[in-house]
mmCIF file of C-alpha atoms in Angstrom:
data_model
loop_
_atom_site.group_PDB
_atom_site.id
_atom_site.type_symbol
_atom_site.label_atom_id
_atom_site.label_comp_id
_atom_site.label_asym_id
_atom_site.label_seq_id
_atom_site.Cartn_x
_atom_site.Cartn_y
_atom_site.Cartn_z
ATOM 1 C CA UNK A 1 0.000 0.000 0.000
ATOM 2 C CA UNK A 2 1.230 3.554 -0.751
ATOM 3 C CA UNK A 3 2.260 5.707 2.273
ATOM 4 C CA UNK A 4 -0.693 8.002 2.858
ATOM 5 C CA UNK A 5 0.117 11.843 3.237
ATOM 6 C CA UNK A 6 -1.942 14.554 4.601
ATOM 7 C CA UNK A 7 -1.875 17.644 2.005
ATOM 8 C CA UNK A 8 -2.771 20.669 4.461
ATOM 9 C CA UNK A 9 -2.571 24.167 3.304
ATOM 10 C CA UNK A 10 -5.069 27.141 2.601
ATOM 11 C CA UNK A 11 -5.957 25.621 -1.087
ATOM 12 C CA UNK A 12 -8.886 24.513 0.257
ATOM 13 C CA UNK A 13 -10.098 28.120 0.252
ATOM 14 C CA UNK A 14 -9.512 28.388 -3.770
ATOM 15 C CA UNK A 15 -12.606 28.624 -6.205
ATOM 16 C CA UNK A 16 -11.084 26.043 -7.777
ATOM 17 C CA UNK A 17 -9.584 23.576 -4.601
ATOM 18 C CA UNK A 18 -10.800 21.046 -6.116
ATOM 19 C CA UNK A 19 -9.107 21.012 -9.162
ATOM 20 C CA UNK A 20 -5.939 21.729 -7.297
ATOM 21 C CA UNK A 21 -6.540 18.833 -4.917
ATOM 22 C CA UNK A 22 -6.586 16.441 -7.615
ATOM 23 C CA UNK A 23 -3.556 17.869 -9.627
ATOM 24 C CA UNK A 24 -1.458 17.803 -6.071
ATOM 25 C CA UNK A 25 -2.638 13.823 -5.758
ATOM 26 C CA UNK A 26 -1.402 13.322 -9.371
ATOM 27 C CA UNK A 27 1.930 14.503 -8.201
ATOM 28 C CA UNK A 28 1.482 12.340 -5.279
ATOM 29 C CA UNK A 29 0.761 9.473 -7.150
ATOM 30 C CA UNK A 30 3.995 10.112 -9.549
ATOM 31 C CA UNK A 31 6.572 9.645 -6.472
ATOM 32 C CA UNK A 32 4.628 6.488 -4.982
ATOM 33 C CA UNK A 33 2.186 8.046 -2.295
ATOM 34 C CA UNK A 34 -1.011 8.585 -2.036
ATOM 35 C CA UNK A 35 -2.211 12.217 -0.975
ATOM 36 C CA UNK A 36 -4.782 12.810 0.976
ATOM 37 C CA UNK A 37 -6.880 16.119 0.608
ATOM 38 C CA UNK A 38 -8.886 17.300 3.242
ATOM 39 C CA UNK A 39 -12.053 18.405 0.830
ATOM 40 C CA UNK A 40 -11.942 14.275 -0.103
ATOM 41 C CA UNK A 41 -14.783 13.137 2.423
ATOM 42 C CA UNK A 42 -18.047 11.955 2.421
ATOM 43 C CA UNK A 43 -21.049 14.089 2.895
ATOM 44 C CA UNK A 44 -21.934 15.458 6.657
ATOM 45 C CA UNK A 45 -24.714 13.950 8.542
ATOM 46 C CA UNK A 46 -28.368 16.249 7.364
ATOM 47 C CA UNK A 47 -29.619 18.334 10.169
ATOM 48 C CA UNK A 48 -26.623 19.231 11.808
ATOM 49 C CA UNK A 49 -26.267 22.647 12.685
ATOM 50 C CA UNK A 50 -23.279 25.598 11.017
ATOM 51 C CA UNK A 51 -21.113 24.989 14.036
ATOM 52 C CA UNK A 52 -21.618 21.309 14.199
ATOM 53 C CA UNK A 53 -20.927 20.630 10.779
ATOM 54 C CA UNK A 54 -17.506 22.662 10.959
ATOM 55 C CA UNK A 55 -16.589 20.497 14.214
ATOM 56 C CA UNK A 56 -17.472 17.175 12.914
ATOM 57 C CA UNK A 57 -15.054 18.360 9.452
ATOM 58 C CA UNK A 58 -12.510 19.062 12.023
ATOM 59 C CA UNK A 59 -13.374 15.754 13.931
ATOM 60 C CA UNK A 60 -13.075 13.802 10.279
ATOM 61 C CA UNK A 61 -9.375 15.999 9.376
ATOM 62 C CA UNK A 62 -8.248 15.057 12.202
ATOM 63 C CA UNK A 63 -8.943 11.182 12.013
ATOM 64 C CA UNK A 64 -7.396 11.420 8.507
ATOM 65 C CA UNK A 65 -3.974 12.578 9.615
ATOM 66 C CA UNK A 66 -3.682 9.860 12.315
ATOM 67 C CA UNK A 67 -4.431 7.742 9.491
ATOM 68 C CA UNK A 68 -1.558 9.139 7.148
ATOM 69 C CA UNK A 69 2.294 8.609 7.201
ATOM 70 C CA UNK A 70 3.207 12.171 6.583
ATOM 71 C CA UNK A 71 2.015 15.734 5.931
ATOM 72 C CA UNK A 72 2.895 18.441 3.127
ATOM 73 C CA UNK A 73 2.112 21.956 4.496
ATOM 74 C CA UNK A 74 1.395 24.518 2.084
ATOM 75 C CA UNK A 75 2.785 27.439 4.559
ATOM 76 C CA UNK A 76 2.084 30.402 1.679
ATOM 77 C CA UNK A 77 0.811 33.270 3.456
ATOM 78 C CA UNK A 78 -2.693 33.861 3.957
ATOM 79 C CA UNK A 79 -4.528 36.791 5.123
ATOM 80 C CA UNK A 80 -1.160 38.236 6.832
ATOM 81 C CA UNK A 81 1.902 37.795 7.313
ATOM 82 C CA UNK A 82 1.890 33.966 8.505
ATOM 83 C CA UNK A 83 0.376 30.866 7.409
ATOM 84 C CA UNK A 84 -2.970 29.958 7.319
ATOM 85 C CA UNK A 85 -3.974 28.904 10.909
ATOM 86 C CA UNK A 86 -5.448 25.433 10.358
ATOM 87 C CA UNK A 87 -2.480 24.053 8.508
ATOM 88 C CA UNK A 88 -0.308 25.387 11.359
ATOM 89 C CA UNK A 89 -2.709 23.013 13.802
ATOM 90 C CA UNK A 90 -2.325 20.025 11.359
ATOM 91 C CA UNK A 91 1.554 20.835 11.479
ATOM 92 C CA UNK A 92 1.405 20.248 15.015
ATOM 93 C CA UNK A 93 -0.985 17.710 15.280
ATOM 94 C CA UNK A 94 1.300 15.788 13.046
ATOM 95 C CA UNK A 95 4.215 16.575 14.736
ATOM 96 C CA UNK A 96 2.597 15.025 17.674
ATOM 97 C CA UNK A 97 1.722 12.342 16.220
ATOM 98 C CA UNK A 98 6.123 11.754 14.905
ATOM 99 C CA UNK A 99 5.011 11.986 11.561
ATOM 100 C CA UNK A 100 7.611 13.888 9.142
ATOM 101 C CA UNK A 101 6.396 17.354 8.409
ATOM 102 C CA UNK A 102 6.963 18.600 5.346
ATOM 103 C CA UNK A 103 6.442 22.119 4.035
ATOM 104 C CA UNK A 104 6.595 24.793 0.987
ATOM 105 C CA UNK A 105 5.887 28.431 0.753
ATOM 106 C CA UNK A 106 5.508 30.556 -2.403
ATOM 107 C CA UNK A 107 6.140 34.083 -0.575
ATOM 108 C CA UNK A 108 10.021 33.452 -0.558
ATOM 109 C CA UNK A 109 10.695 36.753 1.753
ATOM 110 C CA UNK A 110 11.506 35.945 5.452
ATOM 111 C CA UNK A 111 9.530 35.837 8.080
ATOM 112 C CA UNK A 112 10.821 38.769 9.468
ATOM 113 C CA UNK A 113 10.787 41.220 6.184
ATOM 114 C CA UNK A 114 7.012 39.809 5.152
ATOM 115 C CA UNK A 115 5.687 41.028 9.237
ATOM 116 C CA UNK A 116 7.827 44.700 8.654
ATOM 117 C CA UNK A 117 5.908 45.043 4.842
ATOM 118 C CA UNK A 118 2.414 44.726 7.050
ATOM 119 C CA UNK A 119 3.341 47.987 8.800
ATOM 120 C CA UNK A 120 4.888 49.486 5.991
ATOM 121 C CA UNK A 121 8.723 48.480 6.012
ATOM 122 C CA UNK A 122 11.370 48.003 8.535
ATOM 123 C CA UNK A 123 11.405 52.086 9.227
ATOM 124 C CA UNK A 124 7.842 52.271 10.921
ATOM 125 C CA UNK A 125 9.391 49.426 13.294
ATOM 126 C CA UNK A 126 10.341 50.449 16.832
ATOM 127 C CA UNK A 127 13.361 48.893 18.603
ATOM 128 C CA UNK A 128 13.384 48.018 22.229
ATOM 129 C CA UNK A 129 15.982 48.390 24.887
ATOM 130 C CA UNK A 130 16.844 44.059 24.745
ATOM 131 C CA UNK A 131 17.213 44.863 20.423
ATOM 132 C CA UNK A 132 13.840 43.513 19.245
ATOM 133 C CA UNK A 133 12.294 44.900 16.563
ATOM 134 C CA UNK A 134 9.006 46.611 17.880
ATOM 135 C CA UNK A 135 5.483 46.585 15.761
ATOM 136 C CA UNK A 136 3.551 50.313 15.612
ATOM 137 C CA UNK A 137 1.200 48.021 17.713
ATOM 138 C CA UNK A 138 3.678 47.182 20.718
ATOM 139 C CA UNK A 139 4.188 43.331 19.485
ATOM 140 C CA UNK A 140 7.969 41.740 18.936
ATOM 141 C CA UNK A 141 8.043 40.710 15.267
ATOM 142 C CA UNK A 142 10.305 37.014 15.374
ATOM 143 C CA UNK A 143 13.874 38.265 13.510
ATOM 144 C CA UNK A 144 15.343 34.700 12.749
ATOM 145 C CA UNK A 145 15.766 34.214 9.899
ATOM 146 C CA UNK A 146 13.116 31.943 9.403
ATOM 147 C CA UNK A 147 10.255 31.293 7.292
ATOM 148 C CA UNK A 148 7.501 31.675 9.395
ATOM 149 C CA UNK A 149 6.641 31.380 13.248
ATOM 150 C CA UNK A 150 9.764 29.338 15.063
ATOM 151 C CA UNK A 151 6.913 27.009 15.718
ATOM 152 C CA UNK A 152 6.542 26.331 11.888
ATOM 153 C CA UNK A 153 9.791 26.309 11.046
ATOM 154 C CA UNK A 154 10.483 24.379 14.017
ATOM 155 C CA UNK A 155 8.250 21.191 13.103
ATOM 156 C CA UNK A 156 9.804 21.012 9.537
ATOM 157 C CA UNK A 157 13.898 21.341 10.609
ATOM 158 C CA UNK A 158 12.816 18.866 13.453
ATOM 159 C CA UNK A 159 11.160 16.352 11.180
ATOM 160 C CA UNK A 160 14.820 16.566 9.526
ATOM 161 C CA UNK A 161 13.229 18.465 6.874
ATOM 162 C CA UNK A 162 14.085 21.945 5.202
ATOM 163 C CA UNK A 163 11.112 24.618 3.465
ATOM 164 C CA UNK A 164 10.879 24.606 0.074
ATOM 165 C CA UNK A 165 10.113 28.123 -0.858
ATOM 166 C CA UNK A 166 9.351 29.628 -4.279
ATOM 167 C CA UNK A 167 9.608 33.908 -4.808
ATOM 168 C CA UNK A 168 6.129 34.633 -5.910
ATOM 169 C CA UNK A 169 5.136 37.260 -3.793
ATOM 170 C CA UNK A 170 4.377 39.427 -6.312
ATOM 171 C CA UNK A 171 1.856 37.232 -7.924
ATOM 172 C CA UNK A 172 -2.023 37.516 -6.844
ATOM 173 C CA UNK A 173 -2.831 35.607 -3.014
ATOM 174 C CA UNK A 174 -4.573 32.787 -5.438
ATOM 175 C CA UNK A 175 -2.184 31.753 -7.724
ATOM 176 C CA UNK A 176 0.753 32.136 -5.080
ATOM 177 C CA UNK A 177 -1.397 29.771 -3.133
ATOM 178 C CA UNK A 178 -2.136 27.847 -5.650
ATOM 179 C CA UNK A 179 1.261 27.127 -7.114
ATOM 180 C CA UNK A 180 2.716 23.707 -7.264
ATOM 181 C CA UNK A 181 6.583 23.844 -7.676
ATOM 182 C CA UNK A 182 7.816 23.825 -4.464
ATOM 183 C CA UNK A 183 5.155 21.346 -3.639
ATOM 184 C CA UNK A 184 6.299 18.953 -6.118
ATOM 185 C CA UNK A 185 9.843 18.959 -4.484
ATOM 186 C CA UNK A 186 8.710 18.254 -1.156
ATOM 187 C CA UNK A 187 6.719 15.298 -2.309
ATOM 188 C CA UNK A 188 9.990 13.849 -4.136
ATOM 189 C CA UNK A 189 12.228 14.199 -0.957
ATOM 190 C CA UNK A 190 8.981 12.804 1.275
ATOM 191 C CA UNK A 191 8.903 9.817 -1.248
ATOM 192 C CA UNK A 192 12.843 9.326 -1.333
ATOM 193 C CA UNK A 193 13.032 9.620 2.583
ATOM 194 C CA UNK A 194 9.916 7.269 3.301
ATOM 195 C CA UNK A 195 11.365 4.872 0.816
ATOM 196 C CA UNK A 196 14.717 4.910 2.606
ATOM 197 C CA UNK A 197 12.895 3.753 5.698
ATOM 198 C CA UNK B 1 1.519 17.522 42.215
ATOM 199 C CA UNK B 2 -0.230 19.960 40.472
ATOM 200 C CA UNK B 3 -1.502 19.132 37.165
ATOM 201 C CA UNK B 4 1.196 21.427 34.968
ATOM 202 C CA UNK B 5 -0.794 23.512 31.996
ATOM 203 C CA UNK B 6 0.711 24.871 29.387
ATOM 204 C CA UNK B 7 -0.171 28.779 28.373
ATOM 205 C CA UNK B 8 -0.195 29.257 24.696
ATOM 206 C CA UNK B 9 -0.255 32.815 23.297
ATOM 207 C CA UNK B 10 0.806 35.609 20.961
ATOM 208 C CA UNK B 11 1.578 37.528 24.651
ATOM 209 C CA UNK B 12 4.941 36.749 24.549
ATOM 210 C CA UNK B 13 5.214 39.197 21.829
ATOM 211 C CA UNK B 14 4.545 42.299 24.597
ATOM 212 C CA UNK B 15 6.467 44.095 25.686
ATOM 213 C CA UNK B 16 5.530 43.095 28.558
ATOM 214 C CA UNK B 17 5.390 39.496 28.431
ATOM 215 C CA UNK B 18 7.332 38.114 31.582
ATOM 216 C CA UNK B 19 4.710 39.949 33.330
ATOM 217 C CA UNK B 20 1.887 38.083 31.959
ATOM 218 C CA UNK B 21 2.916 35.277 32.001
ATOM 219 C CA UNK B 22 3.710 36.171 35.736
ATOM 220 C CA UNK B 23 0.022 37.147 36.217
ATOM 221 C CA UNK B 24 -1.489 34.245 34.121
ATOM 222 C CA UNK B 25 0.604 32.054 36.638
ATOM 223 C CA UNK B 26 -0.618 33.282 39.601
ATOM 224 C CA UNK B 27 -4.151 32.886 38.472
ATOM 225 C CA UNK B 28 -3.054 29.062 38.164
ATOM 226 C CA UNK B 29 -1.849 28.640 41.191
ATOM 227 C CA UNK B 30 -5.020 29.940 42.638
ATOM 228 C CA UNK B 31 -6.857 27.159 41.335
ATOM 229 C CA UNK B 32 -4.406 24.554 42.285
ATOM 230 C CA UNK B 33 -2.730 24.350 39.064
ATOM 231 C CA UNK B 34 0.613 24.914 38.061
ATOM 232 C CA UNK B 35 1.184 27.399 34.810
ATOM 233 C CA UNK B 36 3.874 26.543 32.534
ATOM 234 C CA UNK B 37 4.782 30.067 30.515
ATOM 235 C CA UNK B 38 7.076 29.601 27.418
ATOM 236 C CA UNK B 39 9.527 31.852 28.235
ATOM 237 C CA UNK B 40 10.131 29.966 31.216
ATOM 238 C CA UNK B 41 13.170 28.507 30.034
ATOM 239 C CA UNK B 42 17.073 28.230 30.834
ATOM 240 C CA UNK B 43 19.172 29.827 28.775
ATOM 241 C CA UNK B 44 20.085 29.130 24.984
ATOM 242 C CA UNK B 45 23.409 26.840 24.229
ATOM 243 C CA UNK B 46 26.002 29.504 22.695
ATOM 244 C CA UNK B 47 27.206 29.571 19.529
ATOM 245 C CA UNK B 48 23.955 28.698 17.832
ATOM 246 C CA UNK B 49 22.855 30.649 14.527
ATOM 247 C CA UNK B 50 20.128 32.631 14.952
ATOM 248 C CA UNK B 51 17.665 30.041 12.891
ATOM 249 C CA UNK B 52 19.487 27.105 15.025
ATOM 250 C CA UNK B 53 18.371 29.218 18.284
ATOM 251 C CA UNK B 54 14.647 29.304 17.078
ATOM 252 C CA UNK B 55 14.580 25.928 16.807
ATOM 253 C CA UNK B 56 16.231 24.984 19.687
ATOM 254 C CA UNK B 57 12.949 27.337 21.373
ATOM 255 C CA UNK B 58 10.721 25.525 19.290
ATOM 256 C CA UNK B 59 12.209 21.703 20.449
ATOM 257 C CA UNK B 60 11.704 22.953 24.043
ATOM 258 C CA UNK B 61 8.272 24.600 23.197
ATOM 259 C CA UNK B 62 7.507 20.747 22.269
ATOM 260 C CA UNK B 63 8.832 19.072 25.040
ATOM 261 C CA UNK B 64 7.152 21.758 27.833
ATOM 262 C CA UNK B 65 4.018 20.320 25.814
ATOM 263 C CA UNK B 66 4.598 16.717 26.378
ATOM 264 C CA UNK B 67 5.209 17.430 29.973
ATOM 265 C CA UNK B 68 2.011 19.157 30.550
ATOM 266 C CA UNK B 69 -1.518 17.807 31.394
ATOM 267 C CA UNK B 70 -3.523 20.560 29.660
ATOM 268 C CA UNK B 71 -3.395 23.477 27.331
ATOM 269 C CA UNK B 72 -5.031 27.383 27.607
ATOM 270 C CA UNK B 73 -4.659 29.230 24.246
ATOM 271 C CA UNK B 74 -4.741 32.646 23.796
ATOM 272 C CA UNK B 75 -6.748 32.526 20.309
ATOM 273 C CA UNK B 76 -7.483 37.026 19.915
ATOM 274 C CA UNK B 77 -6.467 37.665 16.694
ATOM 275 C CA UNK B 78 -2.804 38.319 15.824
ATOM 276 C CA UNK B 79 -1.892 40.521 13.064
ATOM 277 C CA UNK B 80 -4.749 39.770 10.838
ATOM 278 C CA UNK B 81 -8.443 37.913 11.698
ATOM 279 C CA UNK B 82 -7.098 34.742 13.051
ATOM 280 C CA UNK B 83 -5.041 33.665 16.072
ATOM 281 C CA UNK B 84 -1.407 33.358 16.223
ATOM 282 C CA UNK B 85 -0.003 30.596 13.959
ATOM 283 C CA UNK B 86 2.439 29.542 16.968
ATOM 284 C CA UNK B 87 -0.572 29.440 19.051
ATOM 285 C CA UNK B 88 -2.435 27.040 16.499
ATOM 286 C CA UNK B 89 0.711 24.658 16.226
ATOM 287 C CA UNK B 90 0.360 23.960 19.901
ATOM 288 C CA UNK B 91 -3.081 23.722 20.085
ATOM 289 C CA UNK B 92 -3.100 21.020 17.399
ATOM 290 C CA UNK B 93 -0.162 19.666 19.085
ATOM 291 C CA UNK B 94 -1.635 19.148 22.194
ATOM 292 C CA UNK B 95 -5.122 17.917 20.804
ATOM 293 C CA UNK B 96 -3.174 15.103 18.701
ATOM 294 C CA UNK B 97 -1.317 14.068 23.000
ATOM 295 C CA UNK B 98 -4.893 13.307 23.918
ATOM 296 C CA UNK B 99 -4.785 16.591 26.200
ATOM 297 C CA UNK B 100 -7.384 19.028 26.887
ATOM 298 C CA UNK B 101 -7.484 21.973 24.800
ATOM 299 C CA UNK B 102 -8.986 24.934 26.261
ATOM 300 C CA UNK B 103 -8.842 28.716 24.576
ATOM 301 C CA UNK B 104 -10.207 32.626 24.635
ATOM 302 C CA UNK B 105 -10.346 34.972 22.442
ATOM 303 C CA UNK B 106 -10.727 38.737 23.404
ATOM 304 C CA UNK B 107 -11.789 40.101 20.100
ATOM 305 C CA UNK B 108 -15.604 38.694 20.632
ATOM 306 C CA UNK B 109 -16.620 39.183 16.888
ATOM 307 C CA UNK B 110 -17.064 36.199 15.004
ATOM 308 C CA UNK B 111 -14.568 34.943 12.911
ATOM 309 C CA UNK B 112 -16.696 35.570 9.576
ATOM 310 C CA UNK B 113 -17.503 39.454 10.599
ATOM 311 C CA UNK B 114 -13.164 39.392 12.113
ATOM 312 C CA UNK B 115 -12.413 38.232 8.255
ATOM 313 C CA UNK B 116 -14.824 40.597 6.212
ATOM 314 C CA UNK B 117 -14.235 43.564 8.280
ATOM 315 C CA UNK B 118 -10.081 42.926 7.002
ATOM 316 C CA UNK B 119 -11.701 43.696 3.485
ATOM 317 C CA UNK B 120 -14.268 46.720 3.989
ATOM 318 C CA UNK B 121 -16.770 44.659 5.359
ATOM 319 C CA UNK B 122 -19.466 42.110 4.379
ATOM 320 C CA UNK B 123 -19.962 44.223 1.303
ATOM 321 C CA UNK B 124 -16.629 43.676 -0.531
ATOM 322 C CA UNK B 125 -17.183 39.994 -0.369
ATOM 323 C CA UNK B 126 -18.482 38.038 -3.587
ATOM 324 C CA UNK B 127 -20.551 35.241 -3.446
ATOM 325 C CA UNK B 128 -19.719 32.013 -5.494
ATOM 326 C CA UNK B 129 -22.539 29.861 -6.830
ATOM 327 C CA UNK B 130 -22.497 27.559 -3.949
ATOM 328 C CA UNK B 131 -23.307 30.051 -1.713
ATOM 329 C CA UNK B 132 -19.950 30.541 -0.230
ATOM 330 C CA UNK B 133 -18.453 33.893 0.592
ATOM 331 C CA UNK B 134 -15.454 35.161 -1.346
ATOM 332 C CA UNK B 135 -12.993 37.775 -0.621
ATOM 333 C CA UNK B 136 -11.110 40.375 -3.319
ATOM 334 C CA UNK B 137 -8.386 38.242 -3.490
ATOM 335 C CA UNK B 138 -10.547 34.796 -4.909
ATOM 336 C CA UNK B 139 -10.296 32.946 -1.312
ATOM 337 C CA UNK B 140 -13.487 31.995 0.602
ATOM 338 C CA UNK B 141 -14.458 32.799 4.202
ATOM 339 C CA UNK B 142 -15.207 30.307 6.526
ATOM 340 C CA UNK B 143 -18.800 31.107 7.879
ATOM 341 C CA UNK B 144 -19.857 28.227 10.648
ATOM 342 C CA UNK B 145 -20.559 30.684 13.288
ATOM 343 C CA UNK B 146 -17.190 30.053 15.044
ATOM 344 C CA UNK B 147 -14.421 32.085 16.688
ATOM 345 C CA UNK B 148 -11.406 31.046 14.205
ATOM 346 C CA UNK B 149 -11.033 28.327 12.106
ATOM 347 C CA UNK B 150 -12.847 25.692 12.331
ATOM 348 C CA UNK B 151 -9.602 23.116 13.315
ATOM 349 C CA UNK B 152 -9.035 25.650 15.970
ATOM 350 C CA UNK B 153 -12.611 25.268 17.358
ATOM 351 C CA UNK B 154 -12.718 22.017 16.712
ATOM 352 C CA UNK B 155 -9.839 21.410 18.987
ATOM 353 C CA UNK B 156 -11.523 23.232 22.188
ATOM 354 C CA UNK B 157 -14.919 21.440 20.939
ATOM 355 C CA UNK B 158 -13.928 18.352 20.170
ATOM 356 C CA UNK B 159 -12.207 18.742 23.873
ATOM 357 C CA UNK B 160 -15.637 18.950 25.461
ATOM 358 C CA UNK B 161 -15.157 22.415 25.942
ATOM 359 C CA UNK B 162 -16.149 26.059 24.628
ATOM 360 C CA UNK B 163 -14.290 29.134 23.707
ATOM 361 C CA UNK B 164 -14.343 32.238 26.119
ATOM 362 C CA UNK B 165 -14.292 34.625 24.471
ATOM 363 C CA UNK B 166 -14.456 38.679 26.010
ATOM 364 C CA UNK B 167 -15.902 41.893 23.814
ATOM 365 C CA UNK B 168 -12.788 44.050 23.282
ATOM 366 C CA UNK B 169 -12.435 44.309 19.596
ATOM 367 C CA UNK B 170 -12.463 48.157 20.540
ATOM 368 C CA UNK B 171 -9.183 48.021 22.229
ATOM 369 C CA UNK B 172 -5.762 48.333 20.863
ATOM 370 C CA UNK B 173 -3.995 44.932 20.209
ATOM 371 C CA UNK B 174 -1.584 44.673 22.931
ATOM 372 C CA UNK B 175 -4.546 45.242 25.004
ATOM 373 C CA UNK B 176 -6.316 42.854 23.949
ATOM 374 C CA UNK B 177 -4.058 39.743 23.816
ATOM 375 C CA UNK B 178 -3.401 41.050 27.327
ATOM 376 C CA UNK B 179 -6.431 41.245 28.892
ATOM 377 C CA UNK B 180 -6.992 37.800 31.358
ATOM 378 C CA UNK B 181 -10.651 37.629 32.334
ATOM 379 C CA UNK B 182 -11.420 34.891 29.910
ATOM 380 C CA UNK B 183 -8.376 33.112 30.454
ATOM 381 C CA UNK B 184 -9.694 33.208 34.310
ATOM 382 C CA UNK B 185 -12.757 31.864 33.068
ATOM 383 C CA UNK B 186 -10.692 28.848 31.669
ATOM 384 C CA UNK B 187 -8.591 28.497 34.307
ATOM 385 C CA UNK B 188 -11.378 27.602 35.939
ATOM 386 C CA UNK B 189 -13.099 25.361 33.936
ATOM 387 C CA UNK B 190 -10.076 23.690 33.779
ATOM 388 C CA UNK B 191 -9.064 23.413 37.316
ATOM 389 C CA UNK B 192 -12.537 21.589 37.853
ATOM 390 C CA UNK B 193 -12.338 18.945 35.149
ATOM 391 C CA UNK B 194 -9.137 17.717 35.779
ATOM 392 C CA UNK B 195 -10.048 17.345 39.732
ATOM 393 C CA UNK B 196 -13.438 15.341 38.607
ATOM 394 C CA UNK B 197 -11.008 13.192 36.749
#
């Protein structure tokens, strides 16, 4: 059977998710696994209500990544400067787990230079008296070198793992979203590490 | 012993943070429980590379996790409509341990009004043939009545709790993630469960 692997990122929010669900299990299916997309399930029970429908989807996407043998984050930016909040809970819910966390991101800026453009650019940042680098709203913006959140970052170097990144920030939130490059090359070195045992 | 929780949150971004986490402490050890604040920690090996010190926060982050019986998140929204993404990861990496996930969010709004409000409000949204909402940029909003997203609410739900959440969407962001009535309110709830067992 082909390892199973979780394909989290904000894709799902894309007109056309669907069609990008089935192009990123094509890829999948090229190296030997077998992706998993989190739109692929069965239809919710009738007469549930808004809230309880969303829980019991979060119920199900959870049950599928304890049944998978990896996950491939799609960290691209959304709505801010940071990934899209329910891939970073699959990230750690997988990490949990000890599955190898995998992830891409199409912004290609760091962490640190993406958080600055949201107030306008390193000059409207303040710096306090230990050297952080101060927000116009009082909060430390993470100067690492990093991709994202230490957290993030974090799951991927500790799954022995490095972030693919693409430089597409200047393209549209959609299609930098939606891109598949970097995503490609994470499920080759998944498939090559998973094969290696 | 008391039962150690773990106190996720963009607060260690204040200015301020060894104080809150001070405070958010003390409310724990009022109700018997014993707060564990991320910043708690020894010092950093030397020589490390900036990146190689973030993860070496983030591996510790982790293992203060694995040694707790319980988290509290912190989910008000973080530079954009959603929480933290380091909060997120350790809410889904707690929820994937098996431990109780508890959360509040001082912004009060809903996470549909949070997320249409960061585009001009409800009327700048587009609405696809399915019904869905969509935002200027092509990506949908989630709109199940929730706080956040719904793996983020699942994880407090699914943890047979509920989100407390505390009107303050008026107040300046530091202010905000500061504020510790809800997180009192959790506290609370949580001190009880865990002494029923």
């Amino acid at each position: 059977m082909r390892p199973r692997i979780y394909l989290a990122g904000p894709e799902v929010f894309l007109r056309d998710a669907a069609m990008v669900g089935a192009r990123k299990k094509a890829i999948c299916a090229e190296a030997g696994l077998d992706g998993v997309f989190p739109l692929d399930q069965g239809p919710l029970p009738e007469g549930l209500s808004r809230a309880a429908r969303a829980i019991e989807i979060a119920r199900r996407n959870e049950a599928l990544i304890r049944g998978c043998q990896g996950v491939i984050a799609n960290m691209t930016p959304f709505r801010g400067p940071s990934a899209d909040v329910g891939t970073a809970y699959e990230m750690g819910f997988a990490r949990a787990l000890g599955l190898p966390v995998l992830a891409y991101s199409n912004d290609g800026r760091g962490f640190f230079v993406r958080t600055a453009a949201q107030f306008g650019g390193p000059a409207r940042l303040a710096r306090r008296a230990d050297g952080d680098a101060e927000d116009p709203e009082g909060l430390s913006l993470e100067d690492f070198d990093l991709t994202d959140n230490l957290m993030l970052d974090g799951a991927v170097v500790l799954s022995g793992g490095a972030i693919e990144t693409e430089a597409m920030a200047h393209l549209p939130a959609a299609g930098r979203i939606a891109a598949l490059d970097s995503f490609a090359r994470c499920v080759r070195a998944l498939a090559a590490r998973l094969r290696a045992g």
